[in-house]
Amino acid sequence: MTAVLPDAALRIDGVSRFFGGGAAQVQALDNISLQARPGEFVCLLGASGCGKSTLLSLIAGLDSPSAGTVDTTGRRVGMMFQDSALLPWLTAGGNVEVPLRLRGIGRTERRARVDELLTMVRLAGMAQRRPHELSGGMRQRVSLARAFAQEADILCMDEPFGALDAMTRDLLHDELERIWRQTGVTVIFVTHDVREAVRLGDRIVLLSSRPGRVAEVFDVDIDRPRRIDSPRVADLATRVTARLREEVGRHGH
Amino acid sequence: MATETDIPESGLGRIDLAKGGVDARRDSDGPAGPGPDALAGLDALDIPTAEHRPLAARTWSAAWPKIGALVLFLLLWQIVVWSGWKPTYVLPGPMSALREFGHRVTGGHFWDALLRTVVRALKGYALAVVIGGVVGVAVSRSTVLRTAVGSFITSLQTMPSIVWFPLAILLFKLSEAAIMFVVILGAAPSIANGVIYGVDYVPPLLVRVGRSMGARGFSLYRYVVAPAALPSVLAGLKQGWAFAWRSLMAGELLVIVPGHPSIGADLQNSRELLDTVGVMASMITIFLIGVVVDAAFNAADRQLRVRRGLVAEGNSAVRAARGRGSAPLPEAAGAMSGDPSAGTGDVSGGHHAGHVGGPGGDGDVGGGGGHAS
């Protein structure tokens, strides 16, 4: 696709993924090549069946490609899901603590780190609350703090704001952008919302569906912070949407 | 896995609250967004509010249906006695039964018998927990084992425990071992099934989350699978207790070990002496032990559900649903079985118990799939 970036944080090279075998074999991803610079915000955009979630699983190391390579260059990958997927038997603080415990960090340091992370997502003082005592947006922020507790250098986000109302989503875009700028984390953000992709991404990778292929890459050359309702965001969103429709339309025949 | 120091870019992935923040707003392509105040405001509006009723009111609302049911039962019993259906030496009234019970409680023999029965129950149950737990974990982890013995466990669970006694008596004679054998066979399958179903019903998303956080093998079990399976395991433990207790009572009636007084032996003894009042006093003892253990399990179960947000204490939506009287709640009958959650409108009523509740063995233990027996 492009020249090899010498300092890439993430290199995906010619990746294909098949499920099943024989006549029932399904191809989810077809020859995907993609690179992300350290600290880059990449949005993966596509309609249903573009293999977005499959691709994230490959990056997170939860799955292996059928062909090609995924190289996270020794960096730690954190994952955030659409459903906040907090462990319901633990408090907000307890959830953030799990990755720290898994890495064998001592109790005192863990406590301090949990406080720090919850403060980062503006949930200081909420550590003792249980997931059901929080709103959807707050749960997603706990989930974000938990992803950062993995000391992730690459953060994979699978439609994290898809189930939230527009107001909450708008505010969480601001929060995510702020935290991304503070931490310098590389973000791979999956969404099917074009405006969200334009609002957040440095680059938008448009995927075609069945199988997932890179259809086009858009560089988002709009100053930050952006507003989701600003004219420049709307302009680019219109162009991306037109291209997306074209891709989706090919499946109607 | 890379540690923090392996990463070339210094501080990457670490949070530094000092940088970023304010300067993030320069070069904006439009007016500033809603900002942190809006977020704080939204949080304040979003936090679900819980209404807490005072302890006295909660205790009373949990207690009065039980007291009412008990009074009604005693009254019906007395009415049958008054009707003269049977002579009073065959069917004594509740007052004489309670008087006999009170009389026994003050004697030493009662406590000897009670102690032996309780020790037998706890010993048998503890062994059943260990055996059932080990078998459950093994079967849930291995497809071969599951195919081999999975369905046998359920078959074993549905076998009335009393049919094991002829074999137990031949193997172990009239001994403690015969009783233990049957108690364990009665309880262990339920406990194993609780574990197996618990592991089967762990949401795949949570396993994915655990794996994405780096949990593998044992740590995945410790942090995700075991806690997620806990409600079903608890339901299995509760059902296992019911089977153990039934098996023990059957055992104590059939296997009377000389010189070993027990509640079951007392009951059998009273029957042989045509002492109906004595039979009833023994049955009151057995009933009370059941009530106490049931209350303990229910307290544990309730605690677990409260922690996971599955009990809607003061939840207006649930109260409204109850008020309309549509869709009867699964625990509508809870008041009769001493279930402390009966008065609180639990929408999730024993979801996990439903998987465990197979057909009852020597009775209706498994029948209560709806509200965890």
PDB file of C-alpha atoms in Angstrom, chain A:
ATOM      1  CA  MET A   1       0.000   0.000   0.000  1.00  0.00           C
ATOM      2  CA  THR A   2       2.542   2.592   1.121  1.00  0.00           C
ATOM      3  CA  ALA A   3       6.239   2.587   1.800  1.00  0.00           C
ATOM      4  CA  VAL A   4       7.311   0.891   5.014  1.00  0.00           C
ATOM      5  CA  LEU A   5       7.410   3.380   7.861  1.00  0.00           C
ATOM      6  CA  PRO A   6      10.636   2.863   9.756  1.00  0.00           C
ATOM      7  CA  ASP A   7       9.167   3.961  13.081  1.00  0.00           C
ATOM      8  CA  ALA A   8       5.670   2.456  12.820  1.00  0.00           C
ATOM      9  CA  ALA A   9       3.969   1.394  16.078  1.00  0.00           C
ATOM     10  CA  LEU A  10       1.847  -1.140  14.254  1.00  0.00           C
ATOM     11  CA  ARG A  11       2.490  -2.932  10.975  1.00  0.00           C
ATOM     12  CA  ILE A  12      -0.201  -5.046   9.377  1.00  0.00           C
ATOM     13  CA  ASP A  13       1.087  -6.645   6.209  1.00  0.00           C
ATOM     14  CA  GLY A  14      -0.996  -8.613   3.723  1.00  0.00           C
ATOM     15  CA  VAL A  15      -3.301 -10.018   6.387  1.00  0.00           C
ATOM     16  CA  SER A  16      -6.126 -12.373   5.422  1.00  0.00           C
ATOM     17  CA  ARG A  17      -8.373 -14.280   7.755  1.00  0.00           C
ATOM     18  CA  PHE A  18     -10.591 -17.208   6.829  1.00  0.00           C
ATOM     19  CA  PHE A  19     -13.131 -18.900   9.055  1.00  0.00           C
ATOM     20  CA  GLY A  20     -14.249 -22.494   8.645  1.00  0.00           C
ATOM     21  CA  GLY A  21     -13.099 -24.700   5.808  1.00  0.00           C
ATOM     22  CA  GLY A  22     -14.171 -26.337   2.555  1.00  0.00           C
ATOM     23  CA  ALA A  23     -17.302 -25.035   0.856  1.00  0.00           C
ATOM     24  CA  ALA A  24     -18.483 -23.256   4.002  1.00  0.00           C
ATOM     25  CA  GLN A  25     -15.295 -21.224   4.243  1.00  0.00           C
ATOM     26  CA  VAL A  26     -15.823 -17.526   4.834  1.00  0.00           C
ATOM     27  CA  GLN A  27     -13.210 -14.896   4.183  1.00  0.00           C
ATOM     28  CA  ALA A  28     -13.422 -12.072   6.724  1.00  0.00           C
ATOM     29  CA  LEU A  29     -10.311 -10.134   5.718  1.00  0.00           C
ATOM     30  CA  ASP A  30      -8.539  -9.986   2.372  1.00  0.00           C
ATOM     31  CA  ASN A  31      -4.947  -8.806   2.090  1.00  0.00           C
ATOM     32  CA  ILE A  32      -5.150  -5.923   4.553  1.00  0.00           C
ATOM     33  CA  SER A  33      -2.036  -3.775   4.834  1.00  0.00           C
ATOM     34  CA  LEU A  34      -1.952  -0.937   7.292  1.00  0.00           C
ATOM     35  CA  GLN A  35       0.562   0.952   9.399  1.00  0.00           C
ATOM     36  CA  ALA A  36       0.179   3.316  12.293  1.00  0.00           C
ATOM     37  CA  ARG A  37       2.757   5.792  13.574  1.00  0.00           C
ATOM     38  CA  PRO A  38       3.304   6.041  17.323  1.00  0.00           C
ATOM     39  CA  GLY A  39       0.660   8.335  18.770  1.00  0.00           C
ATOM     40  CA  GLU A  40      -1.468   8.261  15.649  1.00  0.00           C
ATOM     41  CA  PHE A  41      -5.266   8.096  15.821  1.00  0.00           C
ATOM     42  CA  VAL A  42      -6.482   5.723  13.110  1.00  0.00           C
ATOM     43  CA  CYS A  43     -10.185   5.175  12.527  1.00  0.00           C
ATOM     44  CA  LEU A  44     -11.321   1.992  10.820  1.00  0.00           C
ATOM     45  CA  LEU A  45     -14.598   2.702   9.123  1.00  0.00           C
ATOM     46  CA  GLY A  46     -16.836   0.255   7.364  1.00  0.00           C
ATOM     47  CA  ALA A  47     -20.304  -1.180   7.014  1.00  0.00           C
ATOM     48  CA  SER A  48     -21.409  -4.519   8.442  1.00  0.00           C
ATOM     49  CA  GLY A  49     -19.248  -7.465   7.470  1.00  0.00           C
ATOM     50  CA  CYS A  50     -16.063  -5.495   6.881  1.00  0.00           C
ATOM     51  CA  GLY A  51     -14.210  -7.588   9.463  1.00  0.00           C
ATOM     52  CA  LYS A  52     -13.468  -4.647  11.795  1.00  0.00           C
ATOM     53  CA  SER A  53     -13.779  -6.713  14.940  1.00  0.00           C
ATOM     54  CA  THR A  54     -11.762  -9.556  13.416  1.00  0.00           C
ATOM     55  CA  LEU A  55      -8.981  -7.125  12.604  1.00  0.00           C
ATOM     56  CA  LEU A  56      -8.961  -5.767  16.167  1.00  0.00           C
ATOM     57  CA  SER A  57      -8.781  -9.299  17.576  1.00  0.00           C
ATOM     58  CA  LEU A  58      -5.741  -9.912  15.387  1.00  0.00           C
ATOM     59  CA  ILE A  59      -4.059  -6.718  16.604  1.00  0.00           C
ATOM     60  CA  ALA A  60      -4.882  -7.553  20.232  1.00  0.00           C
ATOM     61  CA  GLY A  61      -3.360 -11.006  19.769  1.00  0.00           C
ATOM     62  CA  LEU A  62      -6.636 -12.779  20.573  1.00  0.00           C
ATOM     63  CA  ASP A  63      -6.605 -14.426  17.135  1.00  0.00           C
ATOM     64  CA  SER A  64      -4.047 -15.297  14.450  1.00  0.00           C
ATOM     65  CA  PRO A  65      -4.171 -14.357  10.762  1.00  0.00           C
ATOM     66  CA  SER A  66      -4.589 -17.068   8.107  1.00  0.00           C
ATOM     67  CA  ALA A  67      -2.009 -15.241   5.990  1.00  0.00           C
ATOM     68  CA  GLY A  68       0.192 -12.193   6.430  1.00  0.00           C
ATOM     69  CA  THR A  69       1.690 -10.688   9.577  1.00  0.00           C
ATOM     70  CA  VAL A  70       0.608  -8.403  12.402  1.00  0.00           C
ATOM     71  CA  ASP A  71       3.546  -6.707  14.090  1.00  0.00           C
ATOM     72  CA  THR A  72       2.871  -4.649  17.191  1.00  0.00           C
ATOM     73  CA  THR A  73       6.603  -3.863  17.431  1.00  0.00           C
ATOM     74  CA  GLY A  74       6.833  -5.131  21.008  1.00  0.00           C
ATOM     75  CA  ARG A  75       4.172  -2.717  22.163  1.00  0.00           C
ATOM     76  CA  ARG A  76       1.437  -3.607  24.590  1.00  0.00           C
ATOM     77  CA  VAL A  77      -2.085  -3.660  23.174  1.00  0.00           C
ATOM     78  CA  GLY A  78      -5.128  -2.706  25.235  1.00  0.00           C
ATOM     79  CA  MET A  79      -8.686  -3.330  24.194  1.00  0.00           C
ATOM     80  CA  MET A  80     -11.974  -1.564  24.800  1.00  0.00           C
ATOM     81  CA  PHE A  81     -15.333  -2.955  23.794  1.00  0.00           C
ATOM     82  CA  GLN A  82     -18.675  -1.508  22.727  1.00  0.00           C
ATOM     83  CA  ASP A  83     -20.401  -2.958  25.744  1.00  0.00           C
ATOM     84  CA  SER A  84     -18.221  -1.642  28.558  1.00  0.00           C
ATOM     85  CA  ALA A  85     -17.679  -5.299  29.537  1.00  0.00           C
ATOM     86  CA  LEU A  86     -16.816  -4.417  33.108  1.00  0.00           C
ATOM     87  CA  LEU A  87     -16.715  -7.366  35.479  1.00  0.00           C
ATOM     88  CA  PRO A  88     -20.037  -6.936  37.309  1.00  0.00           C
ATOM     89  CA  TRP A  89     -18.789  -8.457  40.580  1.00  0.00           C
ATOM     90  CA  LEU A  90     -16.084  -5.834  41.003  1.00  0.00           C
ATOM     91  CA  THR A  91     -16.278  -2.126  41.797  1.00  0.00           C
ATOM     92  CA  ALA A  92     -15.110   0.476  39.283  1.00  0.00           C
ATOM     93  CA  GLY A  93     -11.760   0.593  41.084  1.00  0.00           C
ATOM     94  CA  GLY A  94     -11.601  -3.201  41.219  1.00  0.00           C
ATOM     95  CA  ASN A  95     -12.077  -3.414  37.464  1.00  0.00           C
ATOM     96  CA  VAL A  96      -9.276  -0.955  36.805  1.00  0.00           C
ATOM     97  CA  GLU A  97      -7.118  -2.907  39.223  1.00  0.00           C
ATOM     98  CA  VAL A  98      -7.413  -6.290  37.454  1.00  0.00           C
ATOM     99  CA  PRO A  99      -4.812  -5.616  34.720  1.00  0.00           C
ATOM    100  CA  LEU A 100      -2.460  -4.281  37.398  1.00  0.00           C
ATOM    101  CA  ARG A 101      -2.910  -7.425  39.479  1.00  0.00           C
ATOM    102  CA  LEU A 102      -2.363  -9.578  36.411  1.00  0.00           C
ATOM    103  CA  ARG A 103       0.971  -7.858  35.943  1.00  0.00           C
ATOM    104  CA  GLY A 104       1.932  -8.497  39.569  1.00  0.00           C
ATOM    105  CA  ILE A 105       2.078  -4.885  40.704  1.00  0.00           C
ATOM    106  CA  GLY A 106       2.125  -4.440  44.506  1.00  0.00           C
ATOM    107  CA  ARG A 107      -0.891  -3.301  46.466  1.00  0.00           C
ATOM    108  CA  THR A 108       0.252   0.214  47.362  1.00  0.00           C
ATOM    109  CA  GLU A 109       1.288   1.057  43.834  1.00  0.00           C
ATOM    110  CA  ARG A 110      -1.929  -0.462  42.512  1.00  0.00           C
ATOM    111  CA  ARG A 111      -4.082   1.750  44.711  1.00  0.00           C
ATOM    112  CA  ALA A 112      -2.205   4.864  43.644  1.00  0.00           C
ATOM    113  CA  ARG A 113      -2.411   3.887  39.985  1.00  0.00           C
ATOM    114  CA  VAL A 114      -6.148   3.175  40.174  1.00  0.00           C
ATOM    115  CA  ASP A 115      -6.738   6.616  41.683  1.00  0.00           C
ATOM    116  CA  GLU A 116      -4.607   8.217  39.004  1.00  0.00           C
ATOM    117  CA  LEU A 117      -6.432   6.417  36.184  1.00  0.00           C
ATOM    118  CA  LEU A 118      -9.901   7.164  37.543  1.00  0.00           C
ATOM    119  CA  THR A 119      -8.920  10.812  37.948  1.00  0.00           C
ATOM    120  CA  MET A 120      -7.770  10.799  34.326  1.00  0.00           C
ATOM    121  CA  VAL A 121     -11.247   9.769  33.153  1.00  0.00           C
ATOM    122  CA  ARG A 122     -12.806  12.233  35.636  1.00  0.00           C
ATOM    123  CA  LEU A 123     -14.218   9.544  37.895  1.00  0.00           C
ATOM    124  CA  ALA A 124     -12.227  10.313  41.039  1.00  0.00           C
ATOM    125  CA  GLY A 125     -14.282   9.292  44.058  1.00  0.00           C
ATOM    126  CA  MET A 126     -16.243   6.715  42.057  1.00  0.00           C
ATOM    127  CA  ALA A 127     -13.850   3.828  42.796  1.00  0.00           C
ATOM    128  CA  GLN A 128     -16.236   2.131  45.214  1.00  0.00           C
ATOM    129  CA  ARG A 129     -19.212   2.230  42.872  1.00  0.00           C
ATOM    130  CA  ARG A 130     -20.301  -0.916  41.132  1.00  0.00           C
ATOM    131  CA  PRO A 131     -20.892  -0.983  37.377  1.00  0.00           C
ATOM    132  CA  HIS A 132     -24.680  -1.029  37.783  1.00  0.00           C
ATOM    133  CA  GLU A 133     -24.444   2.135  39.852  1.00  0.00           C
ATOM    134  CA  LEU A 134     -22.870   4.041  36.971  1.00  0.00           C
ATOM    135  CA  SER A 135     -24.333   5.447  33.761  1.00  0.00           C
ATOM    136  CA  GLY A 136     -23.392   4.027  30.363  1.00  0.00           C
ATOM    137  CA  GLY A 137     -20.954   6.849  29.673  1.00  0.00           C
ATOM    138  CA  MET A 138     -19.311   6.462  33.066  1.00  0.00           C
ATOM    139  CA  ARG A 139     -18.958   2.735  32.539  1.00  0.00           C
ATOM    140  CA  GLN A 140     -17.185   3.372  29.248  1.00  0.00           C
ATOM    141  CA  ARG A 141     -14.793   5.730  31.012  1.00  0.00           C
ATOM    142  CA  VAL A 142     -14.043   3.041  33.623  1.00  0.00           C
ATOM    143  CA  SER A 143     -13.463   0.688  30.707  1.00  0.00           C
ATOM    144  CA  LEU A 144     -11.081   3.256  29.177  1.00  0.00           C
ATOM    145  CA  ALA A 145      -9.208   3.566  32.475  1.00  0.00           C
ATOM    146  CA  ARG A 146      -8.967  -0.226  32.610  1.00  0.00           C
ATOM    147  CA  ALA A 147      -7.518  -0.336  29.088  1.00  0.00           C
ATOM    148  CA  PHE A 148      -4.886   2.216  30.176  1.00  0.00           C
ATOM    149  CA  ALA A 149      -4.142   0.137  33.274  1.00  0.00           C
ATOM    150  CA  GLN A 150      -2.606  -2.370  30.872  1.00  0.00           C
ATOM    151  CA  GLU A 151       0.032   0.287  30.102  1.00  0.00           C
ATOM    152  CA  ALA A 152      -1.211  -0.021  26.565  1.00  0.00           C
ATOM    153  CA  ASP A 153       0.807   1.726  23.867  1.00  0.00           C
ATOM    154  CA  ILE A 154      -1.726   0.699  21.277  1.00  0.00           C
ATOM    155  CA  LEU A 155      -5.355   1.072  22.256  1.00  0.00           C
ATOM    156  CA  CYS A 156      -7.891  -0.869  20.197  1.00  0.00           C
ATOM    157  CA  MET A 157     -11.399   0.486  20.557  1.00  0.00           C
ATOM    158  CA  ASP A 158     -14.296  -1.522  19.131  1.00  0.00           C
ATOM    159  CA  GLU A 159     -17.169   0.934  18.586  1.00  0.00           C
ATOM    160  CA  PRO A 160     -16.772   2.118  22.178  1.00  0.00           C
ATOM    161  CA  PHE A 161     -19.404   4.852  22.008  1.00  0.00           C
ATOM    162  CA  GLY A 162     -21.860   3.058  19.730  1.00  0.00           C
ATOM    163  CA  ALA A 163     -24.443   2.453  22.434  1.00  0.00           C
ATOM    164  CA  LEU A 164     -24.383   5.933  23.974  1.00  0.00           C
ATOM    165  CA  ASP A 165     -26.677   8.883  23.425  1.00  0.00           C
ATOM    166  CA  ALA A 166     -25.436  11.748  21.242  1.00  0.00           C
ATOM    167  CA  MET A 167     -24.749  14.177  24.112  1.00  0.00           C
ATOM    168  CA  THR A 168     -22.703  11.667  26.088  1.00  0.00           C
ATOM    169  CA  ARG A 169     -20.867  10.587  22.964  1.00  0.00           C
ATOM    170  CA  ASP A 170     -19.977  14.181  22.133  1.00  0.00           C
ATOM    171  CA  LEU A 171     -18.523  14.729  25.608  1.00  0.00           C
ATOM    172  CA  LEU A 172     -16.650  11.442  25.520  1.00  0.00           C
ATOM    173  CA  HIS A 173     -15.086  12.422  22.178  1.00  0.00           C
ATOM    174  CA  ASP A 174     -13.616  15.441  23.970  1.00  0.00           C
ATOM    175  CA  GLU A 175     -12.431  13.245  26.820  1.00  0.00           C
ATOM    176  CA  LEU A 176     -10.879  10.643  24.580  1.00  0.00           C
ATOM    177  CA  GLU A 177      -9.111  13.304  22.534  1.00  0.00           C
ATOM    178  CA  ARG A 178      -7.747  14.937  25.689  1.00  0.00           C
ATOM    179  CA  ILE A 179      -6.491  11.648  27.118  1.00  0.00           C
ATOM    180  CA  TRP A 180      -5.037  10.582  23.776  1.00  0.00           C
ATOM    181  CA  ARG A 181      -3.079  13.839  23.586  1.00  0.00           C
ATOM    182  CA  GLN A 182      -1.874  13.511  27.164  1.00  0.00           C
ATOM    183  CA  THR A 183      -0.720   9.928  26.865  1.00  0.00           C
ATOM    184  CA  GLY A 184       0.546   9.754  23.295  1.00  0.00           C
ATOM    185  CA  VAL A 185      -1.093   6.365  22.896  1.00  0.00           C
ATOM    186  CA  THR A 186      -1.656   4.967  19.402  1.00  0.00           C
ATOM    187  CA  VAL A 187      -5.383   4.473  18.876  1.00  0.00           C
ATOM    188  CA  ILE A 188      -7.051   2.077  16.465  1.00  0.00           C
ATOM    189  CA  PHE A 189     -10.688   3.109  16.642  1.00  0.00           C
ATOM    190  CA  VAL A 190     -13.379   1.056  14.937  1.00  0.00           C
ATOM    191  CA  THR A 191     -16.654   2.770  14.119  1.00  0.00           C
ATOM    192  CA  HIS A 192     -19.465   2.732  11.604  1.00  0.00           C
ATOM    193  CA  ASP A 193     -20.250   6.397  12.293  1.00  0.00           C
ATOM    194  CA  VAL A 194     -18.597   8.545   9.608  1.00  0.00           C
ATOM    195  CA  ARG A 195     -18.797  11.798  11.562  1.00  0.00           C
ATOM    196  CA  GLU A 196     -17.293  10.173  14.614  1.00  0.00           C
ATOM    197  CA  ALA A 197     -14.391   8.965  12.470  1.00  0.00           C
ATOM    198  CA  VAL A 198     -13.830  12.447  11.046  1.00  0.00           C
ATOM    199  CA  ARG A 199     -14.207  14.034  14.493  1.00  0.00           C
ATOM    200  CA  LEU A 200     -11.517  11.831  16.022  1.00  0.00           C
ATOM    201  CA  GLY A 201      -9.157  10.377  13.427  1.00  0.00           C
ATOM    202  CA  ASP A 202      -5.836  11.533  12.022  1.00  0.00           C
ATOM    203  CA  ARG A 203      -6.514   9.052   9.294  1.00  0.00           C
ATOM    204  CA  ILE A 204      -9.610   7.153   8.241  1.00  0.00           C
ATOM    205  CA  VAL A 205      -9.211   3.722   6.719  1.00  0.00           C
ATOM    206  CA  LEU A 206     -12.338   2.850   4.794  1.00  0.00           C
ATOM    207  CA  LEU A 207     -12.930  -0.891   4.613  1.00  0.00           C
ATOM    208  CA  SER A 208     -15.082  -2.672   2.063  1.00  0.00           C
ATOM    209  CA  SER A 209     -17.279  -5.547   3.144  1.00  0.00           C
ATOM    210  CA  ARG A 210     -17.253  -9.306   2.630  1.00  0.00           C
ATOM    211  CA  PRO A 211     -14.378  -9.751   2.604  1.00  0.00           C
ATOM    212  CA  GLY A 212     -12.863  -6.761   4.367  1.00  0.00           C
ATOM    213  CA  ARG A 213     -10.382  -4.899   2.159  1.00  0.00           C
ATOM    214  CA  VAL A 214      -8.858  -1.444   2.416  1.00  0.00           C
ATOM    215  CA  ALA A 215     -11.020   0.531   0.000  1.00  0.00           C
ATOM    216  CA  GLU A 216      -9.557   3.977   0.563  1.00  0.00           C
ATOM    217  CA  VAL A 217      -7.566   5.969   3.083  1.00  0.00           C
ATOM    218  CA  PHE A 218      -8.491   9.548   3.982  1.00  0.00           C
ATOM    219  CA  ASP A 219      -6.116  11.902   5.778  1.00  0.00           C
ATOM    220  CA  VAL A 220      -8.073  14.152   8.098  1.00  0.00           C
ATOM    221  CA  ASP A 221      -6.431  17.531   7.763  1.00  0.00           C
ATOM    222  CA  ILE A 222      -8.595  19.455  10.208  1.00  0.00           C
ATOM    223  CA  ASP A 223      -7.171  21.250  13.257  1.00  0.00           C
ATOM    224  CA  ARG A 224      -7.963  19.910  16.707  1.00  0.00           C
ATOM    225  CA  PRO A 225      -9.972  20.052  18.761  1.00  0.00           C
ATOM    226  CA  ARG A 226     -12.709  19.518  16.260  1.00  0.00           C
ATOM    227  CA  ARG A 227     -16.409  19.893  16.690  1.00  0.00           C
ATOM    228  CA  ILE A 228     -18.572  17.115  15.339  1.00  0.00           C
ATOM    229  CA  ASP A 229     -20.969  19.729  13.932  1.00  0.00           C
ATOM    230  CA  SER A 230     -18.351  22.016  12.349  1.00  0.00           C
ATOM    231  CA  PRO A 231     -18.565  22.651   8.574  1.00  0.00           C
ATOM    232  CA  ARG A 232     -15.140  21.164   7.814  1.00  0.00           C
ATOM    233  CA  VAL A 233     -15.981  17.943   9.625  1.00  0.00           C
ATOM    234  CA  ALA A 234     -19.311  17.829   7.823  1.00  0.00           C
ATOM    235  CA  ASP A 235     -17.619  18.394   4.425  1.00  0.00           C
ATOM    236  CA  LEU A 236     -15.190  15.527   4.811  1.00  0.00           C
ATOM    237  CA  ALA A 237     -17.906  13.320   6.323  1.00  0.00           C
ATOM    238  CA  THR A 238     -20.009  13.912   3.208  1.00  0.00           C
ATOM    239  CA  ARG A 239     -17.175  12.782   0.946  1.00  0.00           C
ATOM    240  CA  VAL A 240     -16.411   9.723   3.067  1.00  0.00           C
ATOM    241  CA  THR A 241     -20.090   8.804   3.227  1.00  0.00           C
ATOM    242  CA  ALA A 242     -20.374   8.993  -0.559  1.00  0.00           C
ATOM    243  CA  ARG A 243     -17.447   6.600  -0.906  1.00  0.00           C
ATOM    244  CA  LEU A 244     -18.904   4.304   1.756  1.00  0.00           C
ATOM    245  CA  ARG A 245     -22.249   4.192  -0.053  1.00  0.00           C
ATOM    246  CA  GLU A 246     -20.444   3.264  -3.238  1.00  0.00           C
ATOM    247  CA  GLU A 247     -18.799   0.352  -1.423  1.00  0.00           C
ATOM    248  CA  VAL A 248     -22.028  -0.811   0.179  1.00  0.00           C
ATOM    249  CA  GLY A 249     -23.898  -0.412  -3.134  1.00  0.00           C
ATOM    250  CA  ARG A 250     -21.690  -3.005  -4.789  1.00  0.00           C
ATOM    251  CA  HIS A 251     -23.307  -5.648  -2.595  1.00  0.00           C
ATOM    252  CA  GLY A 252     -26.856  -4.881  -3.767  1.00  0.00           C
ATOM    253  CA  HIS A 253     -26.525  -6.712  -7.068  1.00  0.00           C
TER     254      HIS A 253
END
